[in-house]
């Protein structure tokens, strides 16, 4: 499916989240810090392989410049049944290497399609005292963003893909963008960076709006408005309130003027 026009990032009101706003950065953290122990495919299975699959892998290694002459000789003479066992064993070793390499090196930052999910506000939005950032996906940052898939079972990987194409984008997506169905409410998308701990600087026009949690205090709201109005002329602010008739947070656009601006206009 095409990327949604906007994606959202929930934040607690902290010194770090304010510094990130001021610097206009997104932080790509290590997936080792994720709160779901099953996240980022800590386990995956290899699909059953047909004789034709095994033969294709055999042919790949026989034509590989990386395999020695001795290795090619063994591969050429071994039976399909024994070769399958060896390839599967090697596949699981390769899979473990890919997963561990990703967890140790790569950085991930997460977004949601939703800005009004109650659980997201509770878990990531400072228990309704934080804020939610709205990003336009027209920026280059979102050209290689991946939608998270929600499944009942661990992902399954084709043996041929794993041994002959294990760095392809589809495999990375399948391994590291699959979560339990229990998390489906997050409607998550992920951007992946080559290095964990990286700060990605985005242009001001990429951030199009800020949604304030219904329990944020006025001082916190004003601090965020002051930071952003000093560097983003088109930013829009939305105040959240609790619905009185349903389990929902409603948002209404608000204007903001600093004290000095209001004083110059004779409003204070």
XYZ file of C-alpha atoms in Angstrom:
268
model
C 0.000 0.000 0.000
C 1.167 3.599 -0.555
C 2.538 5.569 2.365
C -0.076 7.579 4.263
C 0.146 11.343 3.726
C 1.004 11.890 7.382
C 2.611 9.833 10.107
C 2.641 10.542 13.829
C 5.180 10.204 16.617
C 4.082 10.255 20.252
C 6.370 11.926 22.797
C 6.503 12.416 26.539
C 7.313 15.925 27.756
C 10.985 15.530 28.697
C 14.158 17.563 28.394
C 15.320 15.236 25.597
C 12.106 15.510 23.609
C 12.369 19.324 23.816
C 16.008 19.237 22.687
C 14.998 17.032 19.746
C 12.317 19.558 18.796
C 14.768 22.430 19.008
C 17.387 20.577 16.959
C 14.744 19.240 14.561
C 16.003 15.690 14.874
C 14.611 12.185 14.944
C 16.579 9.706 17.014
C 17.227 6.237 15.619
C 17.532 4.035 18.685
C 18.671 0.445 19.031
C 15.901 -2.171 18.668
C 17.432 -3.855 21.730
C 15.542 -1.244 23.753
C 12.106 -2.102 22.348
C 9.480 -2.973 24.949
C 8.189 -6.040 23.084
C 10.443 -9.081 23.725
C 9.247 -10.605 20.430
C 9.983 -7.484 18.406
C 12.408 -7.405 15.472
C 12.045 -11.113 14.758
C 14.154 -12.537 17.537
C 12.990 -15.829 16.046
C 12.056 -16.816 12.513
C 11.648 -20.102 10.699
C 12.909 -21.382 7.364
C 10.254 -22.616 4.960
C 10.345 -26.185 3.676
C 12.365 -26.360 0.466
C 11.561 -28.391 -2.634
C 14.178 -30.377 -4.550
C 14.107 -27.621 -7.168
C 14.922 -25.012 -4.494
C 17.879 -27.062 -3.264
C 19.168 -27.500 -6.797
C 18.963 -23.748 -7.412
C 20.991 -23.097 -4.277
C 23.493 -25.764 -5.333
C 23.879 -24.029 -8.692
C 24.328 -20.677 -6.981
C 27.258 -21.951 -4.904
C 28.825 -23.818 -7.827
C 28.945 -20.504 -9.698
C 29.998 -18.444 -6.696
C 33.424 -16.817 -6.709
C 33.495 -17.023 -2.909
C 33.321 -20.845 -2.737
C 36.593 -22.745 -2.958
C 37.227 -25.497 -5.484
C 37.087 -28.090 -2.699
C 33.755 -26.748 -1.433
C 32.292 -26.776 -4.934
C 33.403 -30.369 -5.422
C 31.632 -31.491 -2.244
C 28.479 -29.548 -3.125
C 28.395 -31.083 -6.607
C 28.635 -34.689 -5.329
C 26.377 -34.641 -2.268
C 22.787 -35.943 -2.457
C 19.822 -33.565 -2.428
C 18.598 -34.914 0.926
C 21.947 -34.371 2.637
C 22.440 -31.067 0.863
C 19.046 -29.868 2.136
C 20.056 -30.647 5.726
C 23.340 -28.774 5.313
C 21.677 -25.795 3.639
C 19.016 -25.534 6.343
C 21.689 -25.659 9.047
C 23.627 -22.956 7.226
C 20.421 -20.983 6.731
C 19.718 -20.819 10.452
C 23.302 -19.719 11.111
C 22.926 -16.991 8.482
C 19.581 -15.973 9.971
C 21.068 -15.643 13.440
C 23.933 -13.587 12.051
C 21.551 -11.234 10.234
C 19.363 -10.747 13.321
C 22.264 -10.144 15.697
C 23.946 -7.772 13.247
C 20.722 -5.794 12.949
C 20.099 -5.640 16.688
C 23.637 -4.511 17.448
C 24.143 -2.005 14.643
C 20.932 -0.690 13.128
C 18.846 2.211 14.391
C 15.061 2.375 14.202
C 12.540 5.152 14.701
C 8.811 4.427 14.857
C 5.662 6.202 13.736
C 1.932 5.530 13.736
C -0.844 6.189 11.252
C -3.017 7.338 14.162
C -2.837 10.474 16.295
C -5.782 9.714 18.593
C -5.217 6.170 19.827
C -5.837 5.989 23.576
C -3.275 3.254 24.215
C -0.578 5.099 22.300
C -1.278 8.255 24.268
C -1.015 6.250 27.461
C 2.127 4.272 26.561
C 4.161 6.787 24.556
C 2.454 10.165 24.980
C 3.326 10.678 28.630
C -0.009 9.308 29.853
C -1.888 12.071 28.021
C 0.494 14.751 29.371
C 2.760 14.690 26.321
C 2.365 15.522 22.658
C 2.205 13.926 19.219
C 4.172 15.158 16.206
C 2.686 15.110 12.709
C 5.116 14.568 9.826
C 4.440 14.934 6.124
C 5.585 11.784 4.337
C 6.428 13.778 1.200
C 9.911 14.312 2.677
C 12.770 12.061 1.567
C 13.015 10.622 5.101
C 9.905 8.594 4.348
C 10.960 7.209 0.964
C 12.253 4.000 2.579
C 9.844 3.615 5.461
C 8.323 0.203 6.154
C 4.849 -0.718 7.332
C 4.797 -3.154 10.237
C 2.971 -6.444 9.641
C 1.057 -8.070 12.496
C 1.011 -11.856 12.578
C 0.042 -14.756 14.845
C 3.229 -16.696 14.116
C 6.905 -15.952 13.660
C 7.868 -15.025 10.089
C 9.002 -17.729 7.686
C 11.883 -17.182 5.296
C 12.571 -19.010 2.049
C 15.880 -20.892 2.168
C 16.947 -19.714 -1.296
C 16.356 -16.066 -0.423
C 18.194 -16.439 2.855
C 21.319 -18.038 1.400
C 21.530 -16.234 -1.914
C 19.775 -12.867 -1.387
C 19.865 -12.363 2.382
C 20.557 -8.615 2.221
C 17.563 -7.728 0.054
C 15.061 -5.136 1.274
C 12.083 -7.510 1.372
C 13.891 -9.824 3.769
C 14.898 -6.956 6.055
C 11.282 -5.811 6.079
C 9.938 -9.288 6.826
C 12.372 -9.913 9.661
C 12.354 -6.552 11.389
C 8.882 -5.241 10.643
C 6.837 -8.176 11.923
C 5.104 -8.015 15.304
C 2.473 -9.937 17.213
C -1.171 -9.259 16.375
C -1.492 -7.967 19.949
C 0.200 -4.752 18.756
C -2.017 -4.179 15.717
C -3.647 -1.137 17.325
C -0.332 0.758 16.922
C -0.644 0.849 13.102
C 3.102 1.268 13.056
C 5.588 2.282 10.362
C 9.367 2.164 10.746
C 12.352 3.960 9.326
C 15.663 2.083 9.596
C 19.125 3.630 9.742
C 22.450 1.899 9.161
C 23.743 2.989 12.580
C 22.024 2.995 15.974
C 22.206 6.169 18.044
C 21.965 8.403 14.972
C 20.259 11.789 14.985
C 18.544 12.586 11.691
C 18.006 16.303 11.068
C 14.792 17.096 9.207
C 13.768 20.413 7.591
C 11.170 22.447 9.474
C 8.513 22.003 6.775
C 8.591 18.238 7.342
C 6.928 18.763 10.741
C 3.419 20.007 9.980
C 1.590 19.811 13.297
C 1.674 19.145 17.023
C -1.191 17.490 18.902
C -1.216 18.153 22.643
C -2.443 15.524 25.069
C -5.590 16.456 26.992
C -3.706 16.473 30.324
C -0.695 18.564 29.292
C -0.188 21.600 31.527
C -0.248 25.124 30.111
C 3.440 25.797 30.814
C 4.522 22.696 28.894
C 2.232 23.562 25.985
C 3.613 27.093 25.851
C 7.243 25.919 25.907
C 6.625 23.684 22.874
C 4.801 26.461 21.021
C 7.624 28.913 21.730
C 10.262 26.490 20.448
C 8.442 25.672 17.242
C 7.131 29.104 16.348
C 10.703 30.342 16.376
C 11.718 27.937 13.591
C 8.582 26.803 11.756
C 6.232 29.398 10.264
C 3.639 26.910 9.019
C 3.333 24.684 12.098
C -0.202 24.038 13.360
C -1.162 23.333 16.960
C -4.035 21.135 18.098
C -5.325 20.904 21.668
C -6.742 17.585 22.811
C -9.771 17.194 25.056
C -11.490 14.131 26.429
C -14.839 13.360 24.837
C -17.753 13.350 27.250
C -19.784 10.816 25.285
C -17.262 8.253 23.988
C -13.810 6.831 24.658
C -12.004 9.305 22.440
C -9.667 12.290 22.386
C -10.948 15.192 20.284
C -8.618 17.805 18.808
C -9.281 21.437 18.000
C -6.815 23.707 16.237
C -5.541 26.545 18.397
C -3.556 29.695 17.714
C -0.637 30.803 19.798
C 0.931 34.198 20.461
C 3.887 34.770 22.706
C 3.539 37.239 25.560
C 5.623 39.875 23.765
C 3.672 39.497 20.527
C 0.355 39.758 22.354
C 1.647 42.833 24.209
C 2.645 44.530 20.941
C -0.851 43.884 19.598
C -2.431 45.334 22.730
C -3.913 42.018 23.799
C -2.101 42.001 27.159
